[in-house]
Each structure stands twice: as C-alpha cells, then as structure tokens.
Amino acid sequence: DVVVGIRKTVASLSLIGCLFMIGVIWLFRKYRSFVQRLILYLSIAALLDTISYLMGDLHPDGTLCNFQAFLLTLFEWSVLLWVCCITFNLTLNIIWMTRTDKYEIMYHVVSWGVPLVLACLPFIGDHYGPAGAWCWIPNQYTHWRFGIWYGPLFCLLGLMVVVYTCISVTLSRKVKRWEGTYDPDVERNKDLLKEDIKPLRAYPFIYLALSIFPLVHRIQNAVSPNDHVFALVVLQCLTSPLQGMVNAIVYGLDRETVVRLTPTSIKLAIQSRFNQPTLISEYPSAPVTSQDASDYDLT
C-alpha cells in the first residue's frame, strides 16, 4: 500500500505538470511555433505515460496487467523519442541552420509508430506480467528488460549528451562571431537560440538521474530475483513516474512563459480565447429614390 501510494502521489504531480504544460501552450497559443508544438506532443506523451502509472493497485498477471505493461512500454518510449526528436530538431536549427517544420509528420511516425512496434514485441512469448510496483516485464526476463528498454535508453542518453555538447560549442562560436556588430535580427536570433538551448542542455542529465534508481533496482532484480530491496522499490516509485513534472520544469518554465504567468496576462489570454471577436460588416449603399426622399422633411 505504501509503494502504491507513493507511485500514485508522484504520478499525480506529473499529471498536474503535464496538464500545466498543455494548458499554457494552448492558452497563449504557443503551438504556433514549431518547437512549442514539439513540446506539446512531448507533454501529451508524458500525460499518457503518467495515466499508465496511475492505473489501479497492484495487478495480478492477466489482461489488465498486460495492458498496463503495454501502455508503460509504449508511452515511456514515446516520451524518450519525442525528446530525441526535439534534440534532432535543435541540431538541424543550430548546427546546419535548416528549417525543420517539414519533418513534423516524420517526427510523429517515429515517436508513435516505433514505440507501438516495440511495445507489441513482449506479447511474443507472453513476456509481460507483474514487475514490482507495477506491471511490466517480470524479473525472469532480464534480457528483455535491457534489450527493449534500458540498453537503448542509455545509448540514446549518451548520444544526446554528445549532441548537446556539439550544439553548445557551435552556439558559443556563433555568439562570438556576432560580437562587435549590432543587427536587430541577429540579436533576436541570438536570444532565441540561447533561450531554446539553455533549459534543454540539462535535460539528458536530468533524464539520466531519473533513470539511475530504476536501473539499479532492475540490476538488483537480475542478481537476486527473489530478494526485494524495499528502499530501491521506493526510489524507483519516486523517480520513474516523475517525467511529466520534469518536462513542465525544463520545457515550460522558460523566461517568456514565467513573465506571462501573471493574473492580468492569464485573464487577457482567457478572454481572448473564449470571447468572440467583434465582426464589422459592410453593407452596400443603395441610391436614394424620390419615394425615400419624400419620407424626410428636407426643408
């Protein structure tokens, strides 16, 4: 009961974080920016992942347990791949200076299609079942755990660290090249690049930190399948469902958003959202006839 309570509490915080992100992007119409749309898609994936963690109590092996395990695999992968797409998008923007909105459909195919295929694989041979605080891949299938999730996860995180290092170096060189000149467009681009990269640079390390305790717990499960360490179970419950809240902090609390989160700005945004715009109609003028003129006293 304690473990389930911790899992649900942390997942509830993540649910609030995801709804906050989606609400801010919708309210202030930030989705008009392609980067913000990518963050919206990431928030939706994280929201669905959080709902998977909130599904009921501990389930026995069966249809409901397999369904929760399938959803967790699907949406954990979806969150990770949306983060990878955002990283790839920044790489194209900053290093190769390429427009990327044309890749939006491809990002959807990768971030929803690939997880769907991967989440279906453990159904082969019935490799889903109870796995501690929730249903996933049981202890006896360690090779499946590391082959379908932990191995690719840490490879992608390592790759993201390298990519963000390259992005940071490239951005520093661009900033130095811009020094000594003043052009409003250049200054605006410089500020936008800095604001985009600053919070995202830390994300792979945050994701890595959140993945450490689940990894240690799963390694302990592999070494001693019959001995459960309660502290590791609790730490995994504290970190695994936390992605939604972390996304809200990293992606949602940028300087522009924080400045706009005032009662006045929120009120104006809500009014703009729900109030119908005033329509000004034009009517064609008609010639005045003698009959119309006779209706008025013109003397």
PDB file of C-alpha atoms in Angstrom:
ATOM      1  CA  ASP A   1       0.000   0.000   0.000  1.00  0.00           C
ATOM      2  CA  VAL A   2       2.865   2.393   0.793  1.00  0.00           C
ATOM      3  CA  VAL A   3       4.518   1.698  -2.554  1.00  0.00           C
ATOM      4  CA  VAL A   4       1.267   2.155  -4.469  1.00  0.00           C
ATOM      5  CA  GLY A   5       0.561   5.376  -2.547  1.00  0.00           C
ATOM      6  CA  ILE A   6       4.000   6.800  -3.405  1.00  0.00           C
ATOM      7  CA  ARG A   7       3.602   5.830  -7.055  1.00  0.00           C
ATOM      8  CA  LYS A   8       0.178   7.455  -7.311  1.00  0.00           C
ATOM      9  CA  THR A   9       1.274  10.621  -5.476  1.00  0.00           C
ATOM     10  CA  VAL A  10       4.287  11.181  -7.735  1.00  0.00           C
ATOM     11  CA  ALA A  11       2.248  10.300 -10.828  1.00  0.00           C
ATOM     12  CA  SER A  12      -0.408  12.813  -9.746  1.00  0.00           C
ATOM     13  CA  LEU A  13       2.240  15.545  -9.537  1.00  0.00           C
ATOM     14  CA  SER A  14       3.383  14.609 -13.017  1.00  0.00           C
ATOM     15  CA  LEU A  15      -0.212  14.689 -14.228  1.00  0.00           C
ATOM     16  CA  ILE A  16      -0.531  18.254 -12.917  1.00  0.00           C
ATOM     17  CA  GLY A  17       2.748  19.192 -14.618  1.00  0.00           C
ATOM     18  CA  CYS A  18       1.600  17.761 -17.966  1.00  0.00           C
ATOM     19  CA  LEU A  19      -1.778  19.498 -17.785  1.00  0.00           C
ATOM     20  CA  PHE A  20       0.003  22.746 -16.886  1.00  0.00           C
ATOM     21  CA  MET A  21       2.253  22.437 -19.938  1.00  0.00           C
ATOM     22  CA  ILE A  22      -0.601  21.615 -22.306  1.00  0.00           C
ATOM     23  CA  GLY A  23      -2.747  24.395 -20.824  1.00  0.00           C
ATOM     24  CA  VAL A  24      -0.023  27.051 -21.153  1.00  0.00           C
ATOM     25  CA  ILE A  25       0.756  26.113 -24.755  1.00  0.00           C
ATOM     26  CA  TRP A  26      -2.962  26.195 -25.639  1.00  0.00           C
ATOM     27  CA  LEU A  27      -3.853  29.314 -23.651  1.00  0.00           C
ATOM     28  CA  PHE A  28      -1.067  31.510 -25.005  1.00  0.00           C
ATOM     29  CA  ARG A  29      -1.234  29.943 -28.494  1.00  0.00           C
ATOM     30  CA  LYS A  30       2.400  28.925 -28.260  1.00  0.00           C
ATOM     31  CA  TYR A  31       1.670  26.000 -30.608  1.00  0.00           C
ATOM     32  CA  ARG A  32       2.054  28.439 -33.497  1.00  0.00           C
ATOM     33  CA  SER A  33       5.794  27.918 -33.012  1.00  0.00           C
ATOM     34  CA  PHE A  34       7.020  24.579 -34.343  1.00  0.00           C
ATOM     35  CA  VAL A  35       9.329  23.993 -31.365  1.00  0.00           C
ATOM     36  CA  GLN A  36       6.430  24.608 -28.996  1.00  0.00           C
ATOM     37  CA  ARG A  37       4.309  22.108 -30.921  1.00  0.00           C
ATOM     38  CA  LEU A  38       7.022  19.515 -30.378  1.00  0.00           C
ATOM     39  CA  ILE A  39       6.930  20.289 -26.654  1.00  0.00           C
ATOM     40  CA  LEU A  40       3.131  19.937 -26.781  1.00  0.00           C
ATOM     41  CA  TYR A  41       3.446  16.469 -28.334  1.00  0.00           C
ATOM     42  CA  LEU A  42       6.008  15.532 -25.673  1.00  0.00           C
ATOM     43  CA  SER A  43       3.624  16.724 -22.950  1.00  0.00           C
ATOM     44  CA  ILE A  44       0.782  14.640 -24.391  1.00  0.00           C
ATOM     45  CA  ALA A  45       3.008  11.537 -24.429  1.00  0.00           C
ATOM     46  CA  ALA A  46       4.110  12.242 -20.844  1.00  0.00           C
ATOM     47  CA  LEU A  47       0.460  12.723 -19.814  1.00  0.00           C
ATOM     48  CA  LEU A  48      -0.486   9.316 -21.241  1.00  0.00           C
ATOM     49  CA  ASP A  49       2.564   7.762 -19.578  1.00  0.00           C
ATOM     50  CA  THR A  50       1.505   9.266 -16.234  1.00  0.00           C
ATOM     51  CA  ILE A  51      -2.011   7.859 -16.617  1.00  0.00           C
ATOM     52  CA  SER A  52      -0.418   4.426 -17.078  1.00  0.00           C
ATOM     53  CA  TYR A  53       1.313   4.784 -13.708  1.00  0.00           C
ATOM     54  CA  LEU A  54      -1.993   5.809 -12.083  1.00  0.00           C
ATOM     55  CA  MET A  55      -3.786   2.645 -13.192  1.00  0.00           C
ATOM     56  CA  GLY A  56      -5.183   0.996 -10.063  1.00  0.00           C
ATOM     57  CA  ASP A  57      -3.359  -1.039  -7.443  1.00  0.00           C
ATOM     58  CA  LEU A  58      -1.008  -3.979  -7.904  1.00  0.00           C
ATOM     59  CA  HIS A  59      -2.488  -6.197 -10.621  1.00  0.00           C
ATOM     60  CA  PRO A  60      -2.147  -9.990 -10.789  1.00  0.00           C
ATOM     61  CA  ASP A  61      -0.910 -11.495 -14.006  1.00  0.00           C
ATOM     62  CA  GLY A  62      -3.655 -11.213 -16.595  1.00  0.00           C
ATOM     63  CA  THR A  63      -5.235  -8.999 -19.212  1.00  0.00           C
ATOM     64  CA  LEU A  64      -5.291  -5.788 -17.139  1.00  0.00           C
ATOM     65  CA  CYS A  65      -1.687  -6.318 -16.025  1.00  0.00           C
ATOM     66  CA  ASN A  66      -0.562  -6.891 -19.607  1.00  0.00           C
ATOM     67  CA  PHE A  67      -2.459  -3.784 -20.715  1.00  0.00           C
ATOM     68  CA  GLN A  68      -0.700  -1.596 -18.125  1.00  0.00           C
ATOM     69  CA  ALA A  69       2.679  -3.064 -19.103  1.00  0.00           C
ATOM     70  CA  PHE A  70       1.948  -2.415 -22.777  1.00  0.00           C
ATOM     71  CA  LEU A  71       0.949   1.206 -22.090  1.00  0.00           C
ATOM     72  CA  LEU A  72       4.045   1.851 -19.968  1.00  0.00           C
ATOM     73  CA  THR A  73       6.367   0.488 -22.653  1.00  0.00           C
ATOM     74  CA  LEU A  74       4.532   2.416 -25.373  1.00  0.00           C
ATOM     75  CA  PHE A  75       4.486   5.810 -23.683  1.00  0.00           C
ATOM     76  CA  GLU A  76       7.892   5.594 -21.969  1.00  0.00           C
ATOM     77  CA  TRP A  77       9.347   5.050 -25.432  1.00  0.00           C
ATOM     78  CA  SER A  78       7.180   7.801 -26.882  1.00  0.00           C
ATOM     79  CA  VAL A  79       8.432  10.321 -24.291  1.00  0.00           C
ATOM     80  CA  LEU A  80      12.040   9.332 -24.954  1.00  0.00           C
ATOM     81  CA  LEU A  81      11.680   9.573 -28.727  1.00  0.00           C
ATOM     82  CA  TRP A  82       9.958  12.975 -28.552  1.00  0.00           C
ATOM     83  CA  VAL A  83      12.934  14.188 -26.518  1.00  0.00           C
ATOM     84  CA  CYS A  84      15.219  12.738 -29.213  1.00  0.00           C
ATOM     85  CA  CYS A  85      13.195  14.500 -31.927  1.00  0.00           C
ATOM     86  CA  ILE A  86      13.485  17.823 -30.087  1.00  0.00           C
ATOM     87  CA  THR A  87      17.233  17.263 -29.811  1.00  0.00           C
ATOM     88  CA  PHE A  88      17.485  16.399 -33.511  1.00  0.00           C
ATOM     89  CA  ASN A  89      15.397  19.451 -34.345  1.00  0.00           C
ATOM     90  CA  LEU A  90      17.730  21.744 -32.384  1.00  0.00           C
ATOM     91  CA  THR A  91      20.715  20.166 -34.104  1.00  0.00           C
ATOM     92  CA  LEU A  92      19.310  20.970 -37.535  1.00  0.00           C
ATOM     93  CA  ASN A  93      18.338  24.504 -36.431  1.00  0.00           C
ATOM     94  CA  ILE A  94      21.614  25.474 -34.787  1.00  0.00           C
ATOM     95  CA  ILE A  95      24.362  23.463 -36.483  1.00  0.00           C
ATOM     96  CA  TRP A  96      23.004  23.192 -40.030  1.00  0.00           C
ATOM     97  CA  MET A  97      20.632  26.210 -39.899  1.00  0.00           C
ATOM     98  CA  THR A  98      17.881  24.176 -41.583  1.00  0.00           C
ATOM     99  CA  ARG A  99      14.123  24.705 -41.421  1.00  0.00           C
ATOM    100  CA  THR A 100      12.586  21.660 -39.793  1.00  0.00           C
ATOM    101  CA  ASP A 101       8.813  22.099 -39.800  1.00  0.00           C
ATOM    102  CA  LYS A 102       8.676  19.879 -42.890  1.00  0.00           C
ATOM    103  CA  TYR A 103       9.731  16.956 -40.659  1.00  0.00           C
ATOM    104  CA  GLU A 104       6.698  17.220 -38.356  1.00  0.00           C
ATOM    105  CA  ILE A 105       4.877  14.210 -39.816  1.00  0.00           C
ATOM    106  CA  MET A 106       8.087  12.161 -39.742  1.00  0.00           C
ATOM    107  CA  TYR A 107       8.523  13.014 -36.051  1.00  0.00           C
ATOM    108  CA  HIS A 108       5.015  11.682 -35.377  1.00  0.00           C
ATOM    109  CA  VAL A 109       5.713   8.464 -37.271  1.00  0.00           C
ATOM    110  CA  VAL A 110       8.924   7.888 -35.302  1.00  0.00           C
ATOM    111  CA  SER A 111       7.623   8.915 -31.877  1.00  0.00           C
ATOM    112  CA  TRP A 112       4.345   6.994 -32.018  1.00  0.00           C
ATOM    113  CA  GLY A 113       4.990   4.251 -34.578  1.00  0.00           C
ATOM    114  CA  VAL A 114       8.314   2.896 -33.264  1.00  0.00           C
ATOM    115  CA  PRO A 115       7.057   2.693 -29.636  1.00  0.00           C
ATOM    116  CA  LEU A 116       3.936   0.870 -30.815  1.00  0.00           C
ATOM    117  CA  VAL A 117       6.050  -1.805 -32.519  1.00  0.00           C
ATOM    118  CA  LEU A 118       8.400  -2.136 -29.532  1.00  0.00           C
ATOM    119  CA  ALA A 119       5.505  -2.341 -27.056  1.00  0.00           C
ATOM    120  CA  CYS A 120       3.980  -5.222 -29.035  1.00  0.00           C
ATOM    121  CA  LEU A 121       7.164  -7.325 -29.040  1.00  0.00           C
ATOM    122  CA  PRO A 122       6.884  -8.634 -25.428  1.00  0.00           C
ATOM    123  CA  PHE A 123       3.494 -10.134 -26.275  1.00  0.00           C
ATOM    124  CA  ILE A 124       5.514 -12.694 -28.244  1.00  0.00           C
ATOM    125  CA  GLY A 125       6.043 -15.452 -25.714  1.00  0.00           C
ATOM    126  CA  ASP A 126       3.979 -13.647 -23.034  1.00  0.00           C
ATOM    127  CA  HIS A 127       6.795 -11.548 -21.534  1.00  0.00           C
ATOM    128  CA  TYR A 128       4.526  -9.056 -19.729  1.00  0.00           C
ATOM    129  CA  GLY A 129       3.488  -9.567 -16.111  1.00  0.00           C
ATOM    130  CA  PRO A 130       3.852  -8.261 -12.523  1.00  0.00           C
ATOM    131  CA  ALA A 131       7.194  -6.483 -12.064  1.00  0.00           C
ATOM    132  CA  GLY A 132       7.218  -4.932  -8.602  1.00  0.00           C
ATOM    133  CA  ALA A 133       5.234  -1.747  -8.044  1.00  0.00           C
ATOM    134  CA  TRP A 134       3.505  -2.045 -11.424  1.00  0.00           C
ATOM    135  CA  CYS A 135       3.197  -4.445 -14.322  1.00  0.00           C
ATOM    136  CA  TRP A 136       5.951  -4.591 -16.917  1.00  0.00           C
ATOM    137  CA  ILE A 137       8.471  -7.307 -17.816  1.00  0.00           C
ATOM    138  CA  PRO A 138       8.937  -9.783 -14.910  1.00  0.00           C
ATOM    139  CA  ASN A 139      12.256 -10.466 -13.170  1.00  0.00           C
ATOM    140  CA  GLN A 140      12.961 -13.709 -15.016  1.00  0.00           C
ATOM    141  CA  TYR A 141      13.159 -11.917 -18.366  1.00  0.00           C
ATOM    142  CA  THR A 142      16.152  -9.682 -17.637  1.00  0.00           C
ATOM    143  CA  HIS A 143      17.403  -9.845 -21.227  1.00  0.00           C
ATOM    144  CA  TRP A 144      14.057  -8.445 -22.388  1.00  0.00           C
ATOM    145  CA  ARG A 145      14.234  -5.594 -19.881  1.00  0.00           C
ATOM    146  CA  PHE A 146      17.672  -4.490 -21.005  1.00  0.00           C
ATOM    147  CA  GLY A 147      17.145  -5.291 -24.668  1.00  0.00           C
ATOM    148  CA  ILE A 148      13.872  -3.453 -25.098  1.00  0.00           C
ATOM    149  CA  TRP A 149      14.402  -0.512 -22.731  1.00  0.00           C
ATOM    150  CA  TYR A 150      17.479   0.047 -20.554  1.00  0.00           C
ATOM    151  CA  GLY A 151      20.094  -0.702 -23.221  1.00  0.00           C
ATOM    152  CA  PRO A 152      18.604   1.625 -25.874  1.00  0.00           C
ATOM    153  CA  LEU A 153      17.734   4.208 -23.187  1.00  0.00           C
ATOM    154  CA  PHE A 154      21.310   4.726 -22.026  1.00  0.00           C
ATOM    155  CA  CYS A 155      22.672   4.610 -25.583  1.00  0.00           C
ATOM    156  CA  LEU A 156      20.278   7.390 -26.608  1.00  0.00           C
ATOM    157  CA  LEU A 157      21.012   9.413 -23.462  1.00  0.00           C
ATOM    158  CA  GLY A 158      24.750   9.157 -24.139  1.00  0.00           C
ATOM    159  CA  LEU A 159      24.177  10.247 -27.731  1.00  0.00           C
ATOM    160  CA  MET A 160      22.101  13.219 -26.544  1.00  0.00           C
ATOM    161  CA  VAL A 161      24.885  14.312 -24.199  1.00  0.00           C
ATOM    162  CA  VAL A 162      27.323  14.312 -27.145  1.00  0.00           C
ATOM    163  CA  VAL A 163      24.849  16.160 -29.382  1.00  0.00           C
ATOM    164  CA  TYR A 164      24.109  18.848 -26.797  1.00  0.00           C
ATOM    165  CA  THR A 165      27.840  19.328 -26.267  1.00  0.00           C
ATOM    166  CA  CYS A 166      28.241  19.914 -30.020  1.00  0.00           C
ATOM    167  CA  ILE A 167      25.252  22.266 -30.017  1.00  0.00           C
ATOM    168  CA  SER A 168      26.695  24.260 -27.103  1.00  0.00           C
ATOM    169  CA  VAL A 169      30.100  24.567 -28.780  1.00  0.00           C
ATOM    170  CA  THR A 170      28.508  25.651 -32.072  1.00  0.00           C
ATOM    171  CA  LEU A 171      26.284  28.163 -30.301  1.00  0.00           C
ATOM    172  CA  SER A 172      29.271  29.645 -28.422  1.00  0.00           C
ATOM    173  CA  ARG A 173      31.143  30.098 -31.708  1.00  0.00           C
ATOM    174  CA  LYS A 174      28.126  31.784 -33.281  1.00  0.00           C
ATOM    175  CA  VAL A 175      27.789  34.161 -30.330  1.00  0.00           C
ATOM    176  CA  LYS A 176      31.479  35.103 -30.553  1.00  0.00           C
ATOM    177  CA  ARG A 177      31.127  35.712 -34.275  1.00  0.00           C
ATOM    178  CA  TRP A 178      28.178  38.019 -33.601  1.00  0.00           C
ATOM    179  CA  GLU A 179      30.096  40.092 -31.027  1.00  0.00           C
ATOM    180  CA  GLY A 180      31.032  43.632 -32.083  1.00  0.00           C
ATOM    181  CA  THR A 181      28.121  44.001 -34.504  1.00  0.00           C
ATOM    182  CA  TYR A 182      24.551  45.027 -33.913  1.00  0.00           C
ATOM    183  CA  ASP A 183      21.713  43.880 -36.087  1.00  0.00           C
ATOM    184  CA  PRO A 184      18.195  43.605 -34.600  1.00  0.00           C
ATOM    185  CA  ASP A 185      17.522  40.335 -36.440  1.00  0.00           C
ATOM    186  CA  VAL A 186      20.850  38.846 -35.375  1.00  0.00           C
ATOM    187  CA  GLU A 187      20.284  39.906 -31.763  1.00  0.00           C
ATOM    188  CA  ARG A 188      16.833  38.368 -31.796  1.00  0.00           C
ATOM    189  CA  ASN A 189      18.153  35.101 -33.272  1.00  0.00           C
ATOM    190  CA  LYS A 190      20.915  35.034 -30.690  1.00  0.00           C
ATOM    191  CA  ASP A 191      18.458  35.450 -27.815  1.00  0.00           C
ATOM    192  CA  LEU A 192      16.099  32.833 -29.232  1.00  0.00           C
ATOM    193  CA  LEU A 193      18.906  30.311 -29.654  1.00  0.00           C
ATOM    194  CA  LYS A 194      20.112  30.892 -26.116  1.00  0.00           C
ATOM    195  CA  GLU A 195      16.619  30.545 -24.684  1.00  0.00           C
ATOM    196  CA  ASP A 196      15.987  27.345 -26.660  1.00  0.00           C
ATOM    197  CA  ILE A 197      19.217  25.626 -25.735  1.00  0.00           C
ATOM    198  CA  LYS A 198      19.666  26.746 -22.121  1.00  0.00           C
ATOM    199  CA  PRO A 199      16.975  24.558 -20.481  1.00  0.00           C
ATOM    200  CA  LEU A 200      17.323  21.688 -22.948  1.00  0.00           C
ATOM    201  CA  ARG A 201      21.054  21.302 -22.322  1.00  0.00           C
ATOM    202  CA  ALA A 202      20.392  19.874 -18.863  1.00  0.00           C
ATOM    203  CA  TYR A 203      17.615  17.520 -19.901  1.00  0.00           C
ATOM    204  CA  PRO A 204      19.685  14.402 -20.777  1.00  0.00           C
ATOM    205  CA  PHE A 205      21.411  14.650 -17.398  1.00  0.00           C
ATOM    206  CA  ILE A 206      18.065  15.036 -15.605  1.00  0.00           C
ATOM    207  CA  TYR A 207      16.636  12.092 -17.543  1.00  0.00           C
ATOM    208  CA  LEU A 208      19.779  10.116 -16.666  1.00  0.00           C
ATOM    209  CA  ALA A 209      19.375  10.988 -12.964  1.00  0.00           C
ATOM    210  CA  LEU A 210      15.749   9.834 -13.029  1.00  0.00           C
ATOM    211  CA  SER A 211      16.778   6.561 -14.696  1.00  0.00           C
ATOM    212  CA  ILE A 212      19.578   5.619 -12.284  1.00  0.00           C
ATOM    213  CA  PHE A 213      17.452   4.170  -9.468  1.00  0.00           C
ATOM    214  CA  PRO A 214      15.167   2.164 -11.795  1.00  0.00           C
ATOM    215  CA  LEU A 215      18.294   0.746 -13.455  1.00  0.00           C
ATOM    216  CA  VAL A 216      19.917  -0.153 -10.114  1.00  0.00           C
ATOM    217  CA  HIS A 217      16.673  -1.757  -8.987  1.00  0.00           C
ATOM    218  CA  ARG A 218      16.382  -3.845 -12.153  1.00  0.00           C
ATOM    219  CA  ILE A 219      20.039  -4.931 -11.870  1.00  0.00           C
ATOM    220  CA  GLN A 220      19.360  -5.999  -8.281  1.00  0.00           C
ATOM    221  CA  ASN A 221      16.315  -7.937  -9.535  1.00  0.00           C
ATOM    222  CA  ALA A 222      18.522  -9.700 -12.082  1.00  0.00           C
ATOM    223  CA  VAL A 223      21.172 -10.612  -9.495  1.00  0.00           C
ATOM    224  CA  SER A 224      18.724 -11.636  -6.745  1.00  0.00           C
ATOM    225  CA  PRO A 225      15.297 -12.230  -8.282  1.00  0.00           C
ATOM    226  CA  ASN A 226      13.768 -13.447  -5.023  1.00  0.00           C
ATOM    227  CA  ASP A 227      15.166 -10.715  -2.761  1.00  0.00           C
ATOM    228  CA  HIS A 228      13.362  -7.379  -2.989  1.00  0.00           C
ATOM    229  CA  VAL A 229      15.042  -4.298  -1.539  1.00  0.00           C
ATOM    230  CA  PHE A 230      12.271  -2.048  -0.265  1.00  0.00           C
ATOM    231  CA  ALA A 231      14.403   1.116  -0.454  1.00  0.00           C
ATOM    232  CA  LEU A 232      15.087   0.559  -4.168  1.00  0.00           C
ATOM    233  CA  VAL A 233      11.393  -0.059  -4.841  1.00  0.00           C
ATOM    234  CA  VAL A 234      10.542   3.244  -3.129  1.00  0.00           C
ATOM    235  CA  LEU A 235      13.258   5.141  -5.010  1.00  0.00           C
ATOM    236  CA  GLN A 236      12.020   3.744  -8.312  1.00  0.00           C
ATOM    237  CA  CYS A 237       8.465   4.784  -7.434  1.00  0.00           C
ATOM    238  CA  LEU A 238       9.729   8.289  -6.652  1.00  0.00           C
ATOM    239  CA  THR A 239      11.632   8.741  -9.917  1.00  0.00           C
ATOM    240  CA  SER A 240      10.023   6.694 -12.704  1.00  0.00           C
ATOM    241  CA  PRO A 241       6.625   8.500 -12.811  1.00  0.00           C
ATOM    242  CA  LEU A 242       8.265  11.933 -12.473  1.00  0.00           C
ATOM    243  CA  GLN A 243       8.790  12.654 -16.175  1.00  0.00           C
ATOM    244  CA  GLY A 244       5.727  14.878 -16.555  1.00  0.00           C
ATOM    245  CA  MET A 245       6.752  17.181 -13.732  1.00  0.00           C
ATOM    246  CA  VAL A 246      10.331  17.359 -15.002  1.00  0.00           C
ATOM    247  CA  ASN A 247       9.110  18.202 -18.503  1.00  0.00           C
ATOM    248  CA  ALA A 248       6.983  21.026 -17.066  1.00  0.00           C
ATOM    249  CA  ILE A 249      10.004  22.483 -15.247  1.00  0.00           C
ATOM    250  CA  VAL A 250      12.532  22.077 -18.063  1.00  0.00           C
ATOM    251  CA  TYR A 251      10.348  22.987 -21.044  1.00  0.00           C
ATOM    252  CA  GLY A 252       7.526  25.020 -19.519  1.00  0.00           C
ATOM    253  CA  LEU A 253       9.218  27.433 -17.138  1.00  0.00           C
ATOM    254  CA  ASP A 254      11.208  29.367 -19.719  1.00  0.00           C
ATOM    255  CA  ARG A 255      11.625  33.118 -19.208  1.00  0.00           C
ATOM    256  CA  GLU A 256       8.868  34.092 -21.648  1.00  0.00           C
ATOM    257  CA  THR A 257       6.323  31.782 -20.007  1.00  0.00           C
ATOM    258  CA  VAL A 258       7.213  32.829 -16.454  1.00  0.00           C
ATOM    259  CA  VAL A 259       6.796  36.509 -17.394  1.00  0.00           C
ATOM    260  CA  ARG A 260       3.344  35.810 -18.842  1.00  0.00           C
ATOM    261  CA  LEU A 261       2.101  33.818 -15.850  1.00  0.00           C
ATOM    262  CA  THR A 262       0.559  36.830 -14.126  1.00  0.00           C
ATOM    263  CA  PRO A 263      -3.137  37.200 -13.221  1.00  0.00           C
ATOM    264  CA  THR A 264      -3.559  40.008 -15.752  1.00  0.00           C
ATOM    265  CA  SER A 265      -1.905  38.118 -18.627  1.00  0.00           C
ATOM    266  CA  ILE A 266      -3.814  34.928 -17.852  1.00  0.00           C
ATOM    267  CA  LYS A 267      -7.127  36.830 -17.662  1.00  0.00           C
ATOM    268  CA  LEU A 268      -6.485  38.544 -21.002  1.00  0.00           C
ATOM    269  CA  ALA A 269      -5.475  35.235 -22.605  1.00  0.00           C
ATOM    270  CA  ILE A 270      -8.648  33.534 -21.348  1.00  0.00           C
ATOM    271  CA  GLN A 271     -10.792  36.411 -22.621  1.00  0.00           C
ATOM    272  CA  SER A 272      -9.048  36.233 -25.971  1.00  0.00           C
ATOM    273  CA  ARG A 273      -9.689  32.505 -26.082  1.00  0.00           C
ATOM    274  CA  PHE A 274     -13.376  32.490 -25.228  1.00  0.00           C
ATOM    275  CA  ASN A 275     -14.701  35.882 -26.332  1.00  0.00           C
ATOM    276  CA  GLN A 276     -15.984  36.054 -29.879  1.00  0.00           C
ATOM    277  CA  PRO A 277     -14.212  38.694 -31.952  1.00  0.00           C
ATOM    278  CA  THR A 278     -16.290  41.693 -32.968  1.00  0.00           C
ATOM    279  CA  LEU A 279     -17.375  41.443 -36.564  1.00  0.00           C
ATOM    280  CA  ILE A 280     -17.710  44.650 -38.586  1.00  0.00           C
ATOM    281  CA  SER A 281     -19.952  44.115 -41.588  1.00  0.00           C
ATOM    282  CA  GLU A 282     -20.145  46.315 -44.637  1.00  0.00           C
ATOM    283  CA  TYR A 283     -23.440  46.934 -46.389  1.00  0.00           C
ATOM    284  CA  PRO A 284     -23.697  48.179 -49.971  1.00  0.00           C
ATOM    285  CA  SER A 285     -25.178  51.637 -50.340  1.00  0.00           C
ATOM    286  CA  ALA A 286     -28.390  51.979 -52.344  1.00  0.00           C
ATOM    287  CA  PRO A 287     -29.434  55.013 -54.381  1.00  0.00           C
ATOM    288  CA  VAL A 288     -31.987  57.292 -52.730  1.00  0.00           C
ATOM    289  CA  THR A 289     -35.269  57.308 -54.716  1.00  0.00           C
ATOM    290  CA  SER A 290     -37.849  60.056 -54.811  1.00  0.00           C
ATOM    291  CA  GLN A 291     -40.079  57.920 -52.644  1.00  0.00           C
ATOM    292  CA  ASP A 292     -37.336  57.592 -49.999  1.00  0.00           C
ATOM    293  CA  ALA A 293     -36.703  61.361 -50.091  1.00  0.00           C
ATOM    294  CA  SER A 294     -40.342  62.133 -49.587  1.00  0.00           C
ATOM    295  CA  ASP A 295     -40.213  60.337 -46.233  1.00  0.00           C
ATOM    296  CA  TYR A 296     -37.956  63.045 -44.808  1.00  0.00           C
ATOM    297  CA  ASP A 297     -38.583  66.746 -44.264  1.00  0.00           C
ATOM    298  CA  LEU A 298     -35.623  68.359 -46.013  1.00  0.00           C
ATOM    299  CA  THR A 299     -36.791  71.963 -45.568  1.00  0.00           C
TER     300      THR A 299
END
